[in-house]
Amino acid sequence: MISTPKKSIFFLSCIILALVCSCKRNEKPTIVTKLVTDGPGINDRSFNAAAWEGMLAFYGDVRGEEEGFGEYYDVVPCREPAQAVSVLRQVAMDEPDLIVMTGFILEKALEYVAPMYPSQNFLCIDCNIDAPNVQNFLFAAEEGSYLVGVAAALQAQEEGVQNPSFGFIGGVEGDIIADFEAGYVQGVRSVFPDAIVYDRYVNDWEKPDLAAEAAKKWYDEKGVYAIFSAAGASGNGTIAQAVAHRKLGKNVWAIGVDRDQFEEGSYGVGKSAVLTSMIKRVDLAVVYGLEKTAKNSFSSGTIVLGLKESAVGYTSTNPEFSSTVQKKMTGVIASIVMERIKVAGVRTNPQETKNILETVERQ
């Protein structure tokens, strides 16, 4: 079942309480958890990295000092979708207290495996599986992506860029990534109604060279101002290309995804080619599921999180990100939360989303 506003508010209260409790623990938790990731694993500096950070936060560890790694928690990458069933079965046979999974690419495999292990609990990010042992988390990615689209467009407007065009690079096609793209396009065109938006799907989470190739072409030949990538580690190619161009004095930007990627775009003191990042609080969902498991109160179902729950958003780390634009963004956020602005996504309005994506120039 999909969460109601009351359930969403309750979720936010629970996650705040969970984080407070985590900070006050005298002893580290001892439940056993396995994190199964798609694509490049926890070193993607994006989606999977955010899930890993949530797991480390729950266990009271930080990167580089993973004291519980191997004993209480572990990560199992599944690089090929064809291997997903066998990977999940192997992990389930180890009987951890909770298996956390990231990525819609693993959804069909989990639909098959979950009934085989009815006493094994699973938490899946970006899945929507109806099973008594599966807790799903979906995010209103279209809302956060709308924000970074507005931010990039307003920044171009503030800088006096004439007729700016924009780009979107996706990883593997699917409804989740379609939400990212559709939200971004809507955000851009709320400022520039006739803006050209190019898109390309590299069909892989680990091909930064393909993303870099597209970004270079768009920056050099199409005059693209900003490129938003929702492509896992492939998106790092976009950021690298934006860095190379800004070092040459060219006014182009990359937009990060899932977590603050300001550091990934760094090219000098206080300088980054990442104007802003679309935030998707995967870490909060992971902490919530682990806390529920630790308290023996795991429950199945689907929870949808968006701006109302502060589970998606944008970052303002870059000092070159206009403060004037940021002030305007406050009103945009309020309008979405109050539903004066309704952002179309596959889950909420599939036909409108399809219509929006048909206006994008596929490269």
Coordinates of C-alpha atoms in Angstrom, one line a residue:
M1 CA 0.0 0.0 0.0
I2 CA 1.1 3.6 -0.7
S3 CA 1.6 5.9 2.3
T4 CA -0.9 8.6 3.1
P5 CA 0.3 12.1 4.3
K6 CA -0.3 11.1 7.9
K7 CA 1.8 8.0 7.4
S8 CA 4.5 10.1 5.8
I9 CA 4.6 12.5 8.7
F10 CA 4.8 9.6 11.1
F11 CA 7.7 8.2 9.1
L12 CA 9.6 11.5 9.4
S13 CA 9.0 11.6 13.2
C14 CA 10.2 8.0 13.4
I15 CA 13.4 8.6 11.4
I16 CA 14.3 11.7 13.5
L17 CA 13.8 9.6 16.7
A18 CA 15.8 6.8 15.2
L19 CA 18.7 9.1 14.4
V20 CA 18.6 10.6 17.9
C21 CA 18.6 7.1 19.4
S22 CA 21.5 6.1 17.2
C23 CA 23.5 9.0 18.5
K24 CA 22.7 8.2 22.2
R25 CA 23.5 4.5 22.0
N26 CA 26.0 3.2 24.6
E27 CA 26.5 0.0 22.6
K28 CA 26.6 -0.6 18.9
P29 CA 23.8 -2.7 17.4
T30 CA 24.5 -6.3 16.8
I31 CA 21.9 -7.2 14.2
V32 CA 23.3 -8.7 11.0
T33 CA 22.7 -6.9 7.8
K34 CA 23.6 -7.5 4.1
L35 CA 23.5 -4.6 1.6
V36 CA 23.0 -5.9 -2.0
T37 CA 23.7 -3.2 -4.5
D38 CA 23.2 -3.0 -8.3
G39 CA 25.8 -1.7 -10.7
P40 CA 29.1 -0.3 -9.3
G41 CA 28.4 -0.9 -5.7
I42 CA 29.0 1.5 -2.8
N43 CA 31.8 3.4 -4.7
D44 CA 29.4 5.0 -7.2
R45 CA 29.6 8.2 -5.1
S46 CA 25.9 8.5 -5.7
F47 CA 22.9 6.2 -5.0
N48 CA 24.6 3.2 -3.5
A49 CA 27.0 5.3 -1.5
A50 CA 24.0 7.0 0.1
A51 CA 22.6 3.7 1.2
W52 CA 26.0 2.7 2.6
E53 CA 26.2 5.9 4.6
G54 CA 22.8 5.1 6.1
M55 CA 24.1 1.7 7.1
L56 CA 27.3 3.1 8.6
A57 CA 25.3 5.7 10.5
F58 CA 23.1 3.0 12.1
Y59 CA 26.1 1.0 13.2
G60 CA 27.9 4.1 14.5
D61 CA 30.8 3.8 12.0
V62 CA 32.2 6.0 9.3
R63 CA 34.0 5.4 6.0
G64 CA 37.5 4.2 6.7
E65 CA 36.7 3.0 10.2
E66 CA 34.1 0.3 9.5
E67 CA 34.5 -1.6 12.8
G68 CA 31.5 -3.7 12.3
F69 CA 32.2 -4.6 8.7
G70 CA 32.2 -8.3 8.0
E71 CA 30.8 -9.2 11.4
Y72 CA 27.6 -7.2 11.6
Y73 CA 27.2 -5.8 8.2
D74 CA 28.5 -6.4 4.7
V75 CA 28.0 -5.4 1.1
V76 CA 27.3 -7.7 -1.8
P77 CA 27.5 -6.0 -5.3
C78 CA 25.4 -7.5 -8.1
R79 CA 27.0 -6.1 -11.2
E80 CA 24.9 -8.1 -13.8
P81 CA 21.0 -8.3 -13.6
A82 CA 21.2 -11.9 -14.8
Q83 CA 23.0 -12.8 -11.6
A84 CA 20.5 -11.2 -9.3
V85 CA 18.5 -14.3 -8.4
S86 CA 21.5 -16.4 -7.6
V87 CA 23.1 -13.5 -5.6
L88 CA 19.9 -13.0 -3.6
R89 CA 19.4 -16.7 -2.9
Q90 CA 23.0 -17.0 -1.6
V91 CA 22.6 -14.0 0.7
A92 CA 19.3 -15.2 2.0
M93 CA 20.8 -18.6 2.8
D94 CA 23.2 -16.8 5.2
E95 CA 20.0 -15.7 7.1
P96 CA 20.9 -12.1 8.1
D97 CA 18.4 -10.2 10.2
L98 CA 17.8 -7.9 7.2
I99 CA 18.7 -7.8 3.6
V100 CA 18.8 -4.2 2.2
M101 CA 18.6 -3.8 -1.6
T102 CA 19.2 -0.8 -3.8
G103 CA 17.9 -0.3 -7.3
F104 CA 14.9 -1.1 -9.4
I105 CA 17.1 -3.4 -11.5
L106 CA 16.8 -6.0 -8.7
E107 CA 13.1 -5.8 -8.3
K108 CA 12.1 -8.7 -10.5
A109 CA 14.7 -10.9 -8.9
L110 CA 13.3 -10.0 -5.4
E111 CA 9.8 -10.8 -6.5
Y112 CA 11.0 -14.3 -7.4
V113 CA 13.2 -14.9 -4.4
A114 CA 11.2 -13.3 -1.5
P115 CA 8.5 -16.1 -1.5
M116 CA 11.2 -18.7 -1.4
Y117 CA 12.5 -17.4 2.0
P118 CA 9.3 -16.3 3.9
S119 CA 11.1 -15.9 7.2
Q120 CA 13.8 -13.6 5.6
N121 CA 13.0 -9.8 5.7
F122 CA 14.0 -7.6 2.8
L123 CA 14.1 -3.8 2.5
C124 CA 14.2 -2.6 -1.1
I125 CA 14.8 1.0 -2.3
D126 CA 13.0 1.9 -5.5
C127 CA 10.9 -1.2 -5.5
N128 CA 7.2 -1.8 -5.1
I129 CA 6.7 -5.4 -4.3
D130 CA 3.6 -6.8 -2.6
A131 CA 5.0 -9.4 -0.3
P132 CA 4.7 -9.9 3.5
N133 CA 8.5 -9.9 4.0
V134 CA 9.4 -6.9 1.9
Q135 CA 9.5 -3.3 3.0
N136 CA 9.6 -0.9 -0.1
F137 CA 10.7 2.7 -0.2
L138 CA 9.9 4.9 -3.2
F139 CA 11.0 8.5 -3.6
A140 CA 9.2 11.4 -5.4
A141 CA 12.3 11.8 -7.5
E142 CA 10.4 14.1 -9.9
E143 CA 10.0 16.7 -7.1
G144 CA 13.7 16.9 -6.3
S145 CA 14.6 16.8 -10.0
Y146 CA 12.1 19.7 -10.6
L147 CA 14.0 21.7 -8.0
V148 CA 17.4 21.3 -9.7
G149 CA 15.8 22.0 -13.1
V150 CA 14.4 25.3 -11.7
A151 CA 17.7 26.1 -10.0
A152 CA 19.8 25.6 -13.1
A153 CA 17.4 27.6 -15.2
L154 CA 17.2 30.5 -12.7
Q155 CA 21.0 30.5 -12.4
A156 CA 21.3 30.8 -16.2
Q157 CA 18.8 33.6 -16.1
E158 CA 20.7 35.4 -13.3
E159 CA 23.9 35.1 -15.4
G160 CA 22.2 36.6 -18.4
V161 CA 22.6 33.5 -20.6
Q162 CA 20.5 33.9 -23.7
N163 CA 18.3 30.9 -24.8
P164 CA 20.1 28.3 -22.7
S165 CA 19.7 24.6 -23.5
F166 CA 20.0 21.8 -21.0
G167 CA 20.9 18.1 -21.0
F168 CA 19.9 14.9 -19.1
I169 CA 22.0 11.7 -19.0
G170 CA 20.3 8.6 -17.7
G171 CA 21.8 5.2 -16.7
V172 CA 19.4 2.3 -17.4
E173 CA 15.9 3.2 -18.7
G174 CA 13.0 2.6 -16.4
D175 CA 10.2 4.4 -14.5
I176 CA 12.5 5.6 -11.7
I177 CA 14.9 7.4 -14.0
A178 CA 12.0 8.7 -16.2
D179 CA 10.8 10.5 -13.0
F180 CA 14.2 12.1 -12.7
E181 CA 14.2 13.3 -16.3
A182 CA 10.5 14.4 -16.4
G183 CA 10.9 16.4 -13.2
Y184 CA 14.0 18.1 -14.4
V185 CA 12.4 19.0 -17.8
Q186 CA 9.4 20.5 -16.0
G187 CA 11.6 22.5 -13.7
V188 CA 13.7 23.9 -16.5
R189 CA 10.6 24.8 -18.6
S190 CA 8.9 26.5 -15.7
V191 CA 11.6 29.2 -16.2
F192 CA 12.3 28.8 -20.0
P193 CA 9.1 27.4 -21.5
D194 CA 10.7 26.8 -24.9
A195 CA 14.1 25.5 -23.7
I196 CA 15.6 22.7 -25.7
V197 CA 16.5 19.7 -23.5
Y198 CA 18.7 16.9 -24.9
D199 CA 18.8 13.4 -23.3
R200 CA 20.9 10.3 -23.7
Y201 CA 20.8 6.9 -21.9
V202 CA 24.1 5.1 -21.6
N203 CA 22.3 1.9 -20.6
D204 CA 24.8 1.1 -17.9
W205 CA 25.6 2.4 -14.4
E206 CA 29.3 2.1 -14.9
K207 CA 30.2 3.8 -18.2
P208 CA 31.4 7.3 -17.2
D209 CA 33.2 7.5 -20.6
L210 CA 29.9 7.4 -22.5
A211 CA 28.5 10.1 -20.3
A212 CA 31.6 12.2 -20.7
E213 CA 31.4 11.8 -24.5
A214 CA 27.8 13.0 -24.5
A215 CA 28.6 15.9 -22.2
K216 CA 31.5 17.1 -24.2
K217 CA 29.5 17.1 -27.4
W218 CA 26.6 19.0 -25.8
Y219 CA 28.9 21.6 -24.1
D220 CA 31.0 22.1 -27.3
E221 CA 28.5 21.7 -30.1
K222 CA 25.1 22.3 -28.6
G223 CA 25.9 25.1 -26.2
V224 CA 24.3 23.2 -23.3
Y225 CA 24.5 25.2 -20.1
A226 CA 23.8 22.4 -17.5
I227 CA 23.6 18.6 -17.6
F228 CA 21.8 16.6 -14.9
S229 CA 22.8 12.9 -14.7
A230 CA 20.9 10.2 -13.0
A231 CA 23.2 7.4 -14.0
G232 CA 25.1 6.0 -11.0
A233 CA 28.8 5.9 -11.5
S234 CA 28.3 6.8 -15.2
G235 CA 27.3 10.3 -14.1
N236 CA 30.8 10.9 -12.8
G237 CA 31.8 11.2 -16.5
T238 CA 29.5 14.2 -16.8
I239 CA 31.0 15.8 -13.8
A240 CA 34.6 15.2 -15.0
Q241 CA 33.7 16.8 -18.3
A242 CA 32.2 19.8 -16.6
V243 CA 35.3 20.2 -14.5
A244 CA 37.5 20.1 -17.7
H245 CA 35.4 22.8 -19.3
R246 CA 35.2 25.1 -16.3
K247 CA 39.0 24.9 -16.0
L248 CA 39.1 26.4 -19.5
G249 CA 36.9 29.2 -18.3
K250 CA 33.7 27.9 -20.0
N251 CA 30.4 28.6 -18.2
V252 CA 28.9 25.2 -18.0
W253 CA 27.6 23.1 -15.1
A254 CA 27.0 19.6 -14.0
I255 CA 24.2 18.7 -11.6
G256 CA 24.7 15.9 -9.1
V257 CA 22.3 13.3 -8.0
D258 CA 21.2 11.3 -4.9
R259 CA 23.8 13.0 -2.5
D260 CA 25.8 16.2 -2.5
Q261 CA 28.4 15.7 -5.2
F262 CA 30.1 19.1 -4.8
E263 CA 33.4 17.4 -3.9
E264 CA 33.2 15.2 -7.0
G265 CA 33.3 18.4 -9.1
S266 CA 36.0 20.1 -7.1
Y267 CA 38.8 21.8 -9.2
G268 CA 40.2 24.3 -6.7
V269 CA 39.6 25.9 -3.4
G270 CA 35.9 26.6 -3.1
K271 CA 35.5 25.7 -6.8
S272 CA 33.3 22.9 -8.1
A273 CA 31.7 22.2 -11.5
V274 CA 28.6 20.8 -9.7
L275 CA 26.2 23.7 -9.3
T276 CA 23.8 21.8 -7.1
S277 CA 22.8 18.2 -6.5
M278 CA 19.4 16.6 -6.3
I279 CA 19.2 14.9 -2.9
K280 CA 17.4 11.6 -2.4
R281 CA 17.7 10.5 1.3
V282 CA 18.2 6.9 0.8
D283 CA 20.2 6.9 4.0
L284 CA 17.2 7.8 6.0
A285 CA 15.2 4.9 4.6
V286 CA 18.0 2.4 5.4
V287 CA 18.3 3.7 9.0
Y288 CA 14.5 3.5 9.4
G289 CA 14.5 -0.2 8.3
L290 CA 17.4 -1.2 10.4
E291 CA 15.9 0.5 13.5
K292 CA 12.6 -1.3 13.0
T293 CA 14.5 -4.6 12.6
A294 CA 16.5 -4.0 15.7
K295 CA 13.3 -3.5 17.6
N296 CA 11.7 -6.6 16.1
S297 CA 9.0 -4.4 14.5
F298 CA 9.8 -4.9 10.8
S299 CA 6.7 -4.4 8.6
S300 CA 6.0 -4.8 4.9
G301 CA 4.4 -2.4 2.5
T302 CA 5.4 0.6 0.5
I303 CA 6.3 4.1 1.8
V304 CA 6.6 7.0 -0.6
L305 CA 8.8 9.9 0.4
G306 CA 9.1 13.4 -1.1
L307 CA 9.5 17.0 -0.3
K308 CA 6.9 16.9 2.5
E309 CA 9.1 14.5 4.3
S310 CA 12.3 16.4 3.5
A311 CA 13.4 13.2 1.8
V312 CA 14.2 14.8 -1.6
G313 CA 15.7 18.3 -2.2
Y314 CA 18.7 20.2 -3.6
T315 CA 22.0 21.4 -2.2
S316 CA 23.4 24.9 -1.9
T317 CA 27.1 24.0 -1.1
N318 CA 28.6 25.7 -4.2
P319 CA 29.5 29.3 -3.3
E320 CA 28.8 30.3 -6.9
F321 CA 25.2 29.1 -6.7
S322 CA 23.4 32.5 -6.6
S323 CA 21.9 33.4 -3.2
T324 CA 19.1 35.3 -5.1
V325 CA 18.2 32.0 -6.9
Q326 CA 18.2 30.2 -3.6
K327 CA 15.7 32.7 -2.1
K328 CA 13.4 32.1 -5.1
M329 CA 13.7 28.3 -4.5
T330 CA 12.1 28.6 -1.1
G331 CA 8.9 29.7 -2.8
V332 CA 9.1 26.9 -5.3
I333 CA 9.5 24.3 -2.5
A334 CA 6.5 25.7 -0.6
S335 CA 4.4 25.7 -3.8
I336 CA 5.1 22.0 -4.3
V337 CA 4.5 21.0 -0.7
M338 CA 1.2 23.0 -0.8
E339 CA 0.4 21.3 -4.1
R340 CA 0.1 24.6 -5.9
I341 CA 2.7 23.2 -8.2
K342 CA 2.0 19.5 -9.2
V343 CA 5.0 17.8 -10.7
A344 CA 4.1 14.9 -13.0
G345 CA 5.9 11.6 -12.5
V346 CA 5.3 8.0 -13.8
R347 CA 3.6 7.0 -10.5
T348 CA 1.3 10.0 -10.3
N349 CA 0.6 10.9 -13.9
P350 CA 2.0 8.5 -16.4
Q351 CA 0.4 10.0 -19.5
E352 CA 1.6 13.5 -18.8
T353 CA 5.0 12.2 -18.0
K354 CA 5.1 10.4 -21.3
N355 CA 4.0 13.5 -23.1
I356 CA 6.8 15.6 -21.5
L357 CA 9.5 13.1 -22.4
E358 CA 8.4 13.0 -26.0
T359 CA 9.4 16.7 -26.2
V360 CA 13.0 16.0 -25.3
E361 CA 15.6 15.6 -28.1
R362 CA 17.1 12.1 -27.8
Q363 CA 20.8 12.0 -28.8

